[in-house]
Short mmCIF file of C-alpha atoms in Angstrom, two decimals:
data_model
loop_
_atom_site.label_atom_id
_atom_site.label_comp_id
_atom_site.label_asym_id
_atom_site.label_seq_id
_atom_site.Cartn_x
_atom_site.Cartn_y
_atom_site.Cartn_z
CA MET T 181 0.00 0.00 0.00
CA LYS T 182 2.31 2.69 -1.23
CA ASN T 183 -0.21 5.29 -2.28
CA LEU T 184 -3.69 6.55 -1.52
CA SER T 185 -5.31 4.77 -4.47
CA SER T 186 -4.32 1.41 -2.97
CA PHE T 187 -5.93 2.44 0.32
CA GLU T 188 -9.14 3.55 -1.46
CA ALA T 189 -9.82 -0.08 -2.42
CA PHE T 190 -10.30 -0.94 1.27
CA LYS T 191 -12.92 1.72 2.11
CA LEU T 192 -16.15 0.41 3.60
CA ASN T 193 -19.61 1.70 2.77
CA LYS T 194 -22.20 2.69 5.39
CA VAL T 195 -23.80 -0.79 5.56
CA GLN T 196 -20.44 -2.51 5.99
CA MET T 197 -19.45 -0.07 8.73
CA GLY T 198 -22.70 -0.87 10.57
CA VAL T 199 -21.83 -4.56 10.53
CA VAL T 200 -18.33 -3.90 11.84
CA LYS T 201 -19.63 -1.67 14.63
CA GLY T 202 -21.41 -4.52 16.40
CA GLY T 203 -22.66 -4.14 19.94
CA THR T 204 -22.00 -5.15 23.52
CA LEU T 205 -21.67 -8.82 24.35
CA TYR T 206 -23.93 -9.96 27.22
CA HIS T 207 -23.89 -13.33 29.00
CA CYS T 208 -27.30 -14.24 30.41
CA MET T 209 -27.87 -17.14 32.79
CA VAL T 210 -31.36 -18.54 32.33
CA GLU T 211 -32.26 -20.74 35.30
CA TYR T 212 -35.38 -22.84 35.74
CA GLY T 213 -36.82 -23.69 39.17
CA PHE T 214 -35.92 -27.38 39.00
CA GLY T 215 -32.15 -26.81 38.68
CA ASP T 216 -31.68 -26.71 34.91
CA PHE T 217 -29.94 -23.69 33.47
CA TYR T 218 -28.13 -22.49 30.39
CA VAL T 219 -26.05 -19.48 29.43
CA ARG T 220 -27.19 -17.42 26.50
CA VAL T 221 -24.76 -15.03 24.80
CA VAL T 222 -26.39 -11.97 23.23
CA GLU T 223 -24.69 -9.26 21.18
CA SER T 224 -26.79 -6.11 21.20
CA GLU T 225 -26.69 -2.33 21.14
CA GLN T 226 -29.42 -2.27 23.80
CA THR T 227 -28.83 -1.63 27.50
CA LEU T 228 -28.34 -4.42 30.03
CA LYS T 229 -31.89 -4.03 31.37
CA GLU T 230 -33.39 -4.14 27.87
CA VAL T 231 -31.47 -7.32 26.98
CA GLU T 232 -32.42 -8.93 30.29
CA ALA T 233 -36.10 -8.08 29.71
CA ALA T 234 -36.00 -9.48 26.16
CA VAL T 235 -34.43 -12.76 27.28
CA ALA T 236 -36.88 -13.03 30.20
CA ALA T 237 -39.80 -12.54 27.81
CA GLN T 238 -38.57 -15.53 25.78
CA ALA T 239 -38.31 -17.74 28.90
CA PRO T 240 -41.19 -16.68 31.16
CA ASP T 241 -40.81 -19.74 33.46
CA ALA T 242 -37.18 -18.93 34.29
CA SER T 243 -35.17 -16.40 36.22
CA VAL T 244 -32.72 -14.42 34.07
CA ASN T 245 -29.52 -12.73 35.17
CA CYS T 246 -27.37 -10.97 32.55
CA MET T 247 -23.95 -9.44 32.89
#
């Protein structure tokens, strides 16, 4: 990459930049009353409380704790 024209070939458009941006990675423990549990990994641009509420809505019988 000796000149600017070589660098121009690597520019990303707006959609590609959105994909690269990503979000925060959350680990949510979903635990059922009878001892079964699993960890769900969620990548999101939402807040911790929003992610926790979304996961809890998908598993209404379980307690959810995200970090």
